[in-house]
PDB file of C-alpha atoms in Angstrom:
ATOM      1  CA  LYS V   1     -40.560 102.672 242.168  1.00  0.00           C
ATOM      2  CA  ASN V   2     -42.577 103.783 245.238  1.00  0.00           C
ATOM      3  CA  VAL V   3     -45.177 105.432 242.986  1.00  0.00           C
ATOM      4  CA  SER V   4     -48.159 107.197 244.548  1.00  0.00           C
ATOM      5  CA  PHE V   5     -50.616 109.389 242.681  1.00  0.00           C
ATOM      6  CA  HIS V   6     -53.419 111.793 243.570  1.00  0.00           C
ATOM      7  CA  TYR V   7     -55.168 114.318 241.309  1.00  0.00           C
ATOM      8  CA  ASN V   8     -54.720 117.200 243.785  1.00  0.00           C
ATOM      9  CA  GLU V   9     -53.602 117.727 247.358  1.00  0.00           C
ATOM     10  CA  GLU V  10     -57.139 117.380 248.773  1.00  0.00           C
ATOM     11  CA  ASN V  11     -57.747 114.033 247.083  1.00  0.00           C
ATOM     12  CA  LYS V  12     -56.733 110.734 248.630  1.00  0.00           C
ATOM     13  CA  ASN V  13     -54.257 108.592 246.702  1.00  0.00           C
ATOM     14  CA  VAL V  14     -55.504 106.794 243.598  1.00  0.00           C
ATOM     15  CA  LEU V  15     -52.259 104.767 243.777  1.00  0.00           C
ATOM     16  CA  SER V  16     -50.228 104.161 246.937  1.00  0.00           C
ATOM     17  CA  ASN V  17     -46.573 103.101 246.965  1.00  0.00           C
ATOM     18  CA  ILE V  18     -46.637 100.950 243.826  1.00  0.00           C
ATOM     19  CA  ASN V  19     -43.456  98.938 243.184  1.00  0.00           C
ATOM     20  CA  LEU V  20     -43.401  96.876 240.021  1.00  0.00           C
ATOM     21  CA  LYS V  21     -40.684  95.735 237.619  1.00  0.00           C
ATOM     22  CA  ILE V  22     -41.690  94.662 234.109  1.00  0.00           C
ATOM     23  CA  GLU V  23     -39.040  92.817 232.111  1.00  0.00           C
ATOM     24  CA  LYS V  24     -38.328  93.581 228.459  1.00  0.00           C
ATOM     25  CA  GLY V  25     -40.666  91.521 226.246  1.00  0.00           C
ATOM     26  CA  GLU V  26     -42.890  90.521 229.182  1.00  0.00           C
ATOM     27  CA  LYS V  27     -46.690  90.519 228.963  1.00  0.00           C
ATOM     28  CA  LEU V  28     -48.076  91.766 232.267  1.00  0.00           C
ATOM     29  CA  ALA V  29     -51.812  91.856 232.981  1.00  0.00           C
ATOM     30  CA  LEU V  30     -53.411  94.350 235.369  1.00  0.00           C
ATOM     31  CA  VAL V  31     -56.690  93.138 236.847  1.00  0.00           C
ATOM     32  CA  GLY V  32     -58.945  94.065 239.736  1.00  0.00           C
ATOM     33  CA  PRO V  33     -62.137  95.939 240.628  1.00  0.00           C
ATOM     34  CA  SER V  34     -63.166  99.068 238.716  1.00  0.00           C
ATOM     35  CA  GLY V  35     -61.572 102.226 240.077  1.00  0.00           C
ATOM     36  CA  GLY V  36     -58.641 100.304 241.564  1.00  0.00           C
ATOM     37  CA  GLY V  37     -55.971 102.262 239.672  1.00  0.00           C
ATOM     38  CA  LYS V  38     -55.241 100.078 236.629  1.00  0.00           C
ATOM     39  CA  THR V  39     -55.869 102.746 233.982  1.00  0.00           C
ATOM     40  CA  THR V  40     -54.032 105.362 236.077  1.00  0.00           C
ATOM     41  CA  ILE V  41     -50.860 103.230 235.851  1.00  0.00           C
ATOM     42  CA  CYS V  42     -51.318 103.113 232.064  1.00  0.00           C
ATOM     43  CA  HIS V  43     -51.592 106.923 231.959  1.00  0.00           C
ATOM     44  CA  LEU V  44     -48.526 107.485 234.155  1.00  0.00           C
ATOM     45  CA  ILE V  45     -46.138 105.493 231.933  1.00  0.00           C
ATOM     46  CA  PRO V  46     -46.409 107.761 228.822  1.00  0.00           C
ATOM     47  CA  ASN V  47     -46.450 110.777 231.175  1.00  0.00           C
ATOM     48  CA  PHE V  48     -50.068 111.799 230.573  1.00  0.00           C
ATOM     49  CA  TYR V  49     -50.002 112.369 234.343  1.00  0.00           C
ATOM     50  CA  LYS V  50     -46.929 112.823 236.535  1.00  0.00           C
ATOM     51  CA  ALA V  51     -46.495 110.623 239.604  1.00  0.00           C
ATOM     52  CA  SER V  52     -47.179 112.523 242.849  1.00  0.00           C
ATOM     53  CA  GLU V  53     -44.399 110.522 244.531  1.00  0.00           C
ATOM     54  CA  GLY V  54     -41.816 108.009 243.351  1.00  0.00           C
ATOM     55  CA  GLU V  55     -40.512 107.512 239.830  1.00  0.00           C
ATOM     56  CA  ILE V  56     -41.156 105.539 236.642  1.00  0.00           C
ATOM     57  CA  LEU V  57     -38.051 104.349 234.829  1.00  0.00           C
ATOM     58  CA  ILE V  58     -37.712 102.940 231.326  1.00  0.00           C
ATOM     59  CA  ASP V  59     -34.346 101.260 230.711  1.00  0.00           C
ATOM     60  CA  GLY V  60     -33.159 102.960 233.904  1.00  0.00           C
ATOM     61  CA  ILE V  61     -34.137 106.469 232.765  1.00  0.00           C
ATOM     62  CA  LYS V  62     -36.945 108.434 234.440  1.00  0.00           C
ATOM     63  CA  ASN V  63     -39.851 108.950 232.060  1.00  0.00           C
ATOM     64  CA  THR V  64     -39.888 112.620 233.098  1.00  0.00           C
ATOM     65  CA  ASP V  65     -36.260 112.981 231.873  1.00  0.00           C
ATOM     66  CA  LEU V  66     -37.156 111.736 228.371  1.00  0.00           C
ATOM     67  CA  THR V  67     -38.594 114.111 225.781  1.00  0.00           C
ATOM     68  CA  LEU V  68     -42.326 113.540 225.236  1.00  0.00           C
ATOM     69  CA  ASP V  69     -41.624 112.869 221.549  1.00  0.00           C
ATOM     70  CA  SER V  70     -39.059 110.161 222.332  1.00  0.00           C
ATOM     71  CA  LEU V  71     -41.200 108.630 225.097  1.00  0.00           C
ATOM     72  CA  ARG V  72     -44.499 108.495 223.226  1.00  0.00           C
ATOM     73  CA  LYS V  73     -42.943 107.423 219.923  1.00  0.00           C
ATOM     74  CA  ASN V  74     -41.982 104.177 221.659  1.00  0.00           C
ATOM     75  CA  ILE V  75     -45.345 103.532 223.348  1.00  0.00           C
ATOM     76  CA  GLY V  76     -48.441 102.277 221.525  1.00  0.00           C
ATOM     77  CA  ILE V  77     -51.864 102.391 223.187  1.00  0.00           C
ATOM     78  CA  VAL V  78     -55.064 100.551 222.220  1.00  0.00           C
ATOM     79  CA  GLN V  79     -58.046 101.605 224.319  1.00  0.00           C
ATOM     80  CA  GLN V  80     -61.716 100.696 224.534  1.00  0.00           C
ATOM     81  CA  ASP V  81     -62.690 104.166 223.329  1.00  0.00           C
ATOM     82  CA  VAL V  82     -60.983 104.649 219.958  1.00  0.00           C
ATOM     83  CA  PHE V  83     -60.365 108.214 218.776  1.00  0.00           C
ATOM     84  CA  LEU V  84     -60.716 108.565 214.997  1.00  0.00           C
ATOM     85  CA  PHE V  85     -60.536 111.691 212.861  1.00  0.00           C
ATOM     86  CA  ASN V  86     -63.020 112.875 210.248  1.00  0.00           C
ATOM     87  CA  GLY V  87     -61.108 111.704 207.185  1.00  0.00           C
ATOM     88  CA  THR V  88     -60.331 108.557 205.236  1.00  0.00           C
ATOM     89  CA  ILE V  89     -59.469 105.083 206.499  1.00  0.00           C
ATOM     90  CA  GLY V  90     -55.958 105.505 205.097  1.00  0.00           C
ATOM     91  CA  GLU V  91     -55.403 108.870 206.804  1.00  0.00           C
ATOM     92  CA  ASN V  92     -56.495 107.432 210.144  1.00  0.00           C
ATOM     93  CA  ILE V  93     -54.103 104.468 209.873  1.00  0.00           C
ATOM     94  CA  LEU V  94     -51.228 106.735 208.766  1.00  0.00           C
ATOM     95  CA  TYR V  95     -51.700 108.774 211.931  1.00  0.00           C
ATOM     96  CA  GLY V  96     -49.680 105.977 213.577  1.00  0.00           C
ATOM     97  CA  ARG V  97     -46.626 107.030 211.520  1.00  0.00           C
ATOM     98  CA  LEU V  98     -47.046 109.912 209.109  1.00  0.00           C
ATOM     99  CA  ASP V  99     -43.973 109.071 206.986  1.00  0.00           C
ATOM    100  CA  ALA V 100     -45.057 105.455 206.307  1.00  0.00           C
ATOM    101  CA  THR V 101     -45.356 104.219 202.718  1.00  0.00           C
ATOM    102  CA  TYR V 102     -48.587 102.958 201.144  1.00  0.00           C
ATOM    103  CA  GLU V 103     -47.178  99.411 201.205  1.00  0.00           C
ATOM    104  CA  GLU V 104     -46.447  99.671 204.933  1.00  0.00           C
ATOM    105  CA  MET V 105     -49.994 100.927 205.558  1.00  0.00           C
ATOM    106  CA  VAL V 106     -51.433  97.967 203.615  1.00  0.00           C
ATOM    107  CA  GLU V 107     -49.253  95.521 205.592  1.00  0.00           C
ATOM    108  CA  ALA V 108     -50.408  97.056 208.886  1.00  0.00           C
ATOM    109  CA  SER V 109     -54.069  96.738 207.834  1.00  0.00           C
ATOM    110  CA  LYS V 110     -53.521  93.051 206.971  1.00  0.00           C
ATOM    111  CA  LYS V 111     -51.975  92.345 210.377  1.00  0.00           C
ATOM    112  CA  ALA V 112     -54.901  94.127 212.059  1.00  0.00           C
ATOM    113  CA  ARG V 113     -57.407  91.938 210.137  1.00  0.00           C
ATOM    114  CA  ILE V 114     -59.102  94.932 208.476  1.00  0.00           C
ATOM    115  CA  TYR V 115     -57.600  94.728 204.963  1.00  0.00           C
ATOM    116  CA  ASP V 116     -60.331  92.472 203.521  1.00  0.00           C
ATOM    117  CA  TYR V 117     -63.025  94.855 204.760  1.00  0.00           C
ATOM    118  CA  VAL V 118     -61.234  97.860 203.233  1.00  0.00           C
ATOM    119  CA  CYS V 119     -60.937  96.036 199.900  1.00  0.00           C
ATOM    120  CA  SER V 120     -64.711  95.406 199.914  1.00  0.00           C
ATOM    121  CA  LEU V 121     -65.355  99.165 199.913  1.00  0.00           C
ATOM    122  CA  GLU V 122     -65.726 101.070 196.646  1.00  0.00           C
ATOM    123  CA  ASP V 123     -63.148 103.696 197.633  1.00  0.00           C
ATOM    124  CA  GLY V 124     -60.883 101.366 199.627  1.00  0.00           C
ATOM    125  CA  PHE V 125     -58.423 103.278 201.810  1.00  0.00           C
ATOM    126  CA  ASP V 126     -59.887 106.555 200.484  1.00  0.00           C
ATOM    127  CA  THR V 127     -63.274 105.813 202.113  1.00  0.00           C
ATOM    128  CA  GLN V 128     -64.483 108.642 204.357  1.00  0.00           C
ATOM    129  CA  ILE V 129     -65.361 107.393 207.866  1.00  0.00           C
ATOM    130  CA  GLY V 130     -67.191 110.463 209.210  1.00  0.00           C
ATOM    131  CA  GLU V 131     -66.819 112.304 212.516  1.00  0.00           C
ATOM    132  CA  ARG V 132     -65.138 109.977 215.074  1.00  0.00           C
ATOM    133  CA  GLY V 133     -65.607 107.066 212.654  1.00  0.00           C
ATOM    134  CA  VAL V 134     -69.414 107.180 212.788  1.00  0.00           C
ATOM    135  CA  LYS V 135     -69.679 105.064 209.607  1.00  0.00           C
ATOM    136  CA  LEU V 136     -67.738 102.165 211.141  1.00  0.00           C
ATOM    137  CA  SER V 137     -68.821  99.459 213.595  1.00  0.00           C
ATOM    138  CA  GLY V 138     -67.119  99.094 216.993  1.00  0.00           C
ATOM    139  CA  GLY V 139     -65.015  96.186 215.748  1.00  0.00           C
ATOM    140  CA  GLN V 140     -63.932  98.043 212.599  1.00  0.00           C
ATOM    141  CA  LYS V 141     -62.900 101.076 214.647  1.00  0.00           C
ATOM    142  CA  GLN V 142     -60.885  98.867 216.970  1.00  0.00           C
ATOM    143  CA  ARG V 143     -59.098  97.094 214.120  1.00  0.00           C
ATOM    144  CA  LEU V 144     -58.310 100.443 212.515  1.00  0.00           C
ATOM    145  CA  SER V 145     -56.697 101.624 215.765  1.00  0.00           C
ATOM    146  CA  ILE V 146     -54.716  98.338 215.942  1.00  0.00           C
ATOM    147  CA  ALA V 147     -53.480  98.901 212.366  1.00  0.00           C
ATOM    148  CA  ARG V 148     -52.339 102.353 213.496  1.00  0.00           C
ATOM    149  CA  VAL V 149     -50.204 100.778 216.283  1.00  0.00           C
ATOM    150  CA  PHE V 150     -48.783  98.100 213.937  1.00  0.00           C
ATOM    151  CA  LEU V 151     -47.630 100.948 211.695  1.00  0.00           C
ATOM    152  CA  LYS V 152     -46.118 102.820 214.635  1.00  0.00           C
ATOM    153  CA  ASN V 153     -44.228  99.655 215.697  1.00  0.00           C
ATOM    154  CA  PRO V 154     -43.562 100.692 219.334  1.00  0.00           C
ATOM    155  CA  SER V 155     -41.412  98.705 221.775  1.00  0.00           C
ATOM    156  CA  ILE V 156     -43.931  99.189 224.620  1.00  0.00           C
ATOM    157  CA  LEU V 157     -47.597  98.331 224.174  1.00  0.00           C
ATOM    158  CA  ILE V 158     -50.505  99.253 226.473  1.00  0.00           C
ATOM    159  CA  LEU V 159     -53.872  97.534 225.918  1.00  0.00           C
ATOM    160  CA  ASP V 160     -56.502  99.166 228.113  1.00  0.00           C
ATOM    161  CA  GLU V 161     -59.773  97.179 228.043  1.00  0.00           C
ATOM    162  CA  ALA V 162     -59.267  96.914 224.264  1.00  0.00           C
ATOM    163  CA  THR V 163     -61.982  94.299 223.648  1.00  0.00           C
ATOM    164  CA  SER V 164     -64.475  94.832 226.472  1.00  0.00           C
ATOM    165  CA  ALA V 165     -67.074  96.703 224.365  1.00  0.00           C
ATOM    166  CA  LEU V 166     -67.262  94.050 221.640  1.00  0.00           C
ATOM    167  CA  ASP V 167     -69.434  91.001 221.033  1.00  0.00           C
ATOM    168  CA  ASN V 168     -67.839  87.557 221.351  1.00  0.00           C
ATOM    169  CA  THR V 169     -67.339  86.909 217.608  1.00  0.00           C
ATOM    170  CA  THR V 170     -65.707  90.289 217.006  1.00  0.00           C
ATOM    171  CA  GLU V 171     -63.631  89.918 220.161  1.00  0.00           C
ATOM    172  CA  ILE V 172     -62.118  86.641 218.933  1.00  0.00           C
ATOM    173  CA  LEU V 173     -61.124  88.280 215.629  1.00  0.00           C
ATOM    174  CA  ILE V 174     -59.571  91.278 217.375  1.00  0.00           C
ATOM    175  CA  GLN V 175     -57.870  89.105 220.004  1.00  0.00           C
ATOM    176  CA  GLU V 176     -56.018  87.361 217.157  1.00  0.00           C
ATOM    177  CA  ALA V 177     -54.776  90.745 215.900  1.00  0.00           C
ATOM    178  CA  LEU V 178     -53.779  91.797 219.430  1.00  0.00           C
ATOM    179  CA  ASP V 179     -51.877  88.536 220.015  1.00  0.00           C
ATOM    180  CA  GLU V 180     -49.922  89.253 216.826  1.00  0.00           C
ATOM    181  CA  LEU V 181     -49.313  92.835 217.967  1.00  0.00           C
ATOM    182  CA  CYS V 182     -47.944  91.726 221.361  1.00  0.00           C
ATOM    183  CA  LYS V 183     -45.170  89.553 219.872  1.00  0.00           C
ATOM    184  CA  GLY V 184     -41.715  90.864 220.766  1.00  0.00           C
ATOM    185  CA  ARG V 185     -43.031  93.867 222.700  1.00  0.00           C
ATOM    186  CA  THR V 186     -43.189  94.737 226.384  1.00  0.00           C
ATOM    187  CA  THR V 187     -46.951  94.641 226.927  1.00  0.00           C
ATOM    188  CA  ILE V 188     -49.247  95.838 229.702  1.00  0.00           C
ATOM    189  CA  VAL V 189     -52.805  94.538 229.412  1.00  0.00           C
ATOM    190  CA  VAL V 190     -55.737  95.879 231.417  1.00  0.00           C
ATOM    191  CA  ALA V 191     -58.453  93.260 231.093  1.00  0.00           C
ATOM    192  CA  HIS V 192     -61.956  92.880 232.472  1.00  0.00           C
ATOM    193  CA  ARG V 193     -62.509  89.473 230.872  1.00  0.00           C
ATOM    194  CA  LEU V 194     -59.996  87.298 232.695  1.00  0.00           C
ATOM    195  CA  SER V 195     -60.125  84.454 230.157  1.00  0.00           C
ATOM    196  CA  THR V 196     -58.203  86.708 227.726  1.00  0.00           C
ATOM    197  CA  ILE V 197     -55.132  87.140 229.961  1.00  0.00           C
ATOM    198  CA  LYS V 198     -54.302  83.585 231.072  1.00  0.00           C
ATOM    199  CA  THR V 199     -51.306  83.651 228.673  1.00  0.00           C
ATOM    200  CA  ALA V 200     -49.761  86.692 230.410  1.00  0.00           C
ATOM    201  CA  SER V 201     -46.287  86.162 231.908  1.00  0.00           C
ATOM    202  CA  ARG V 202     -47.598  87.556 235.199  1.00  0.00           C
ATOM    203  CA  ILE V 203     -50.860  88.928 236.537  1.00  0.00           C
ATOM    204  CA  CYS V 204     -50.938  91.896 238.903  1.00  0.00           C
ATOM    205  CA  VAL V 205     -54.082  92.326 241.010  1.00  0.00           C
ATOM    206  CA  ILE V 206     -54.696  95.966 241.962  1.00  0.00           C
ATOM    207  CA  SER V 207     -57.400  97.068 244.373  1.00  0.00           C
ATOM    208  CA  LYS V 208     -57.887 100.446 246.085  1.00  0.00           C
ATOM    209  CA  GLY V 209     -54.621 101.737 244.651  1.00  0.00           C
ATOM    210  CA  VAL V 210     -52.320  98.988 245.967  1.00  0.00           C
ATOM    211  CA  ILE V 211     -50.919  95.739 244.580  1.00  0.00           C
ATOM    212  CA  LYS V 212     -52.716  92.890 246.345  1.00  0.00           C
ATOM    213  CA  GLU V 213     -51.359  89.882 244.407  1.00  0.00           C
ATOM    214  CA  LEU V 214     -48.724  89.177 241.759  1.00  0.00           C
ATOM    215  CA  GLY V 215     -47.951  85.941 239.940  1.00  0.00           C
ATOM    216  CA  THR V 216     -48.834  83.635 237.037  1.00  0.00           C
ATOM    217  CA  HIS V 217     -52.411  82.457 236.434  1.00  0.00           C
ATOM    218  CA  GLU V 218     -51.567  79.066 237.960  1.00  0.00           C
ATOM    219  CA  GLU V 219     -49.881  80.588 241.030  1.00  0.00           C
ATOM    220  CA  LEU V 220     -52.804  82.913 241.727  1.00  0.00           C
ATOM    221  CA  MET V 221     -55.400  80.161 241.180  1.00  0.00           C
ATOM    222  CA  ASN V 222     -53.578  78.045 243.792  1.00  0.00           C
ATOM    223  CA  LYS V 223     -53.682  80.871 246.352  1.00  0.00           C
ATOM    224  CA  GLU V 224     -56.074  80.107 249.194  1.00  0.00           C
ATOM    225  CA  ASN V 225     -58.874  82.731 249.380  1.00  0.00           C
ATOM    226  CA  GLY V 226     -57.076  84.801 246.716  1.00  0.00           C
ATOM    227  CA  ILE V 227     -58.735  87.838 245.089  1.00  0.00           C
ATOM    228  CA  TYR V 228     -57.828  86.734 241.556  1.00  0.00           C
ATOM    229  CA  LYS V 229     -59.102  83.207 242.164  1.00  0.00           C
ATOM    230  CA  GLU V 230     -62.410  84.576 243.446  1.00  0.00           C
ATOM    231  CA  LEU V 231     -62.770  86.985 240.496  1.00  0.00           C
ATOM    232  CA  TYR V 232     -61.914  84.259 237.975  1.00  0.00           C
ATOM    233  CA  ASN V 233     -64.286  81.656 239.403  1.00  0.00           C
ATOM    234  CA  LEU V 234     -67.124  84.182 239.651  1.00  0.00           C
ATOM    235  CA  GLN V 235     -66.627  85.286 236.043  1.00  0.00           C
ATOM    236  CA  PHE V 236     -66.391  81.684 234.837  1.00  0.00           C
ATOM    237  CA  ARG V 237     -69.724  80.844 236.527  1.00  0.00           C
ATOM    238  CA  VAL V 238     -71.422  83.903 234.988  1.00  0.00           C
ATOM    239  CA  GLU V 239     -70.079  83.149 231.477  1.00  0.00           C
ATOM    240  CA  THR V 240     -71.153  79.490 231.774  1.00  0.00           C
ATOM    241  CA  THR V 241     -74.672  80.556 232.846  1.00  0.00           C
ATOM    242  CA  PHE V 242     -75.000  82.916 229.854  1.00  0.00           C
ATOM    243  CA  LYS V 243     -73.828  80.185 227.464  1.00  0.00           C
ATOM    244  CA  GLU V 244     -76.396  77.768 228.889  1.00  0.00           C
ATOM    245  CA  MET V 245     -79.146  80.396 228.590  1.00  0.00           C
ATOM    246  CA  ASP V 246     -78.164  81.043 224.969  1.00  0.00           C
ATOM    247  CA  LEU V 247     -78.337  77.318 224.170  1.00  0.00           C
ATOM    248  CA  GLU V 248     -81.833  77.100 225.679  1.00  0.00           C
ATOM    249  CA  ILE V 249     -83.017  80.114 223.665  1.00  0.00           C
ATOM    250  CA  ASN V 250     -81.628  78.652 220.441  1.00  0.00           C
TER     251      ASN V 250
END
């Protein structure tokens, strides 16, 4: 409600008078140019930052009136940059919910499409992954972080550019896990690759800290001279060109 945000008094607003209602169980996509304020919205919801003006309500309660433990226990975040600890695969998954059983951890790893890989390792879930997961590939790290969120089982899910650093084959595998993760949860997706968010209930276009457009994929594609339509068509042309180049090389 009427949310504006700036990092300090001297700075201009990163977000200006944002009004947005997300229904329970809805999948909302945030798209727009880099630096437009998408990730800032994602950081305001779990109260990593406090809104400079306005308020954020969850089930009618201000997020600043909820305890951090209660608030963050119900929010799961999957980001492009995954933070892993120097420990075992199992320990890193269990970080999602420390009191989970071994069986629950295994189930979470299956849903995240990483169980088969873990089983191929000599030490299985006891395999050491090194500082920040240095022994794992980007896709393995991402699936491990998804397993962590499956185990946490939050009612609100934030996916912030979760697949943008991956190759196409790995992205498809992880997108399947993310689609499974989104079921039955209120989900906010920040996506650079627009082809991955066509199934969103609504798409919110944010540029220079304000909401420029809001609607379904079809509604925004039918908008004359719309920002989303322009972004989508441009990206589609670029992706088609790269596919054609790849075919010629092969």
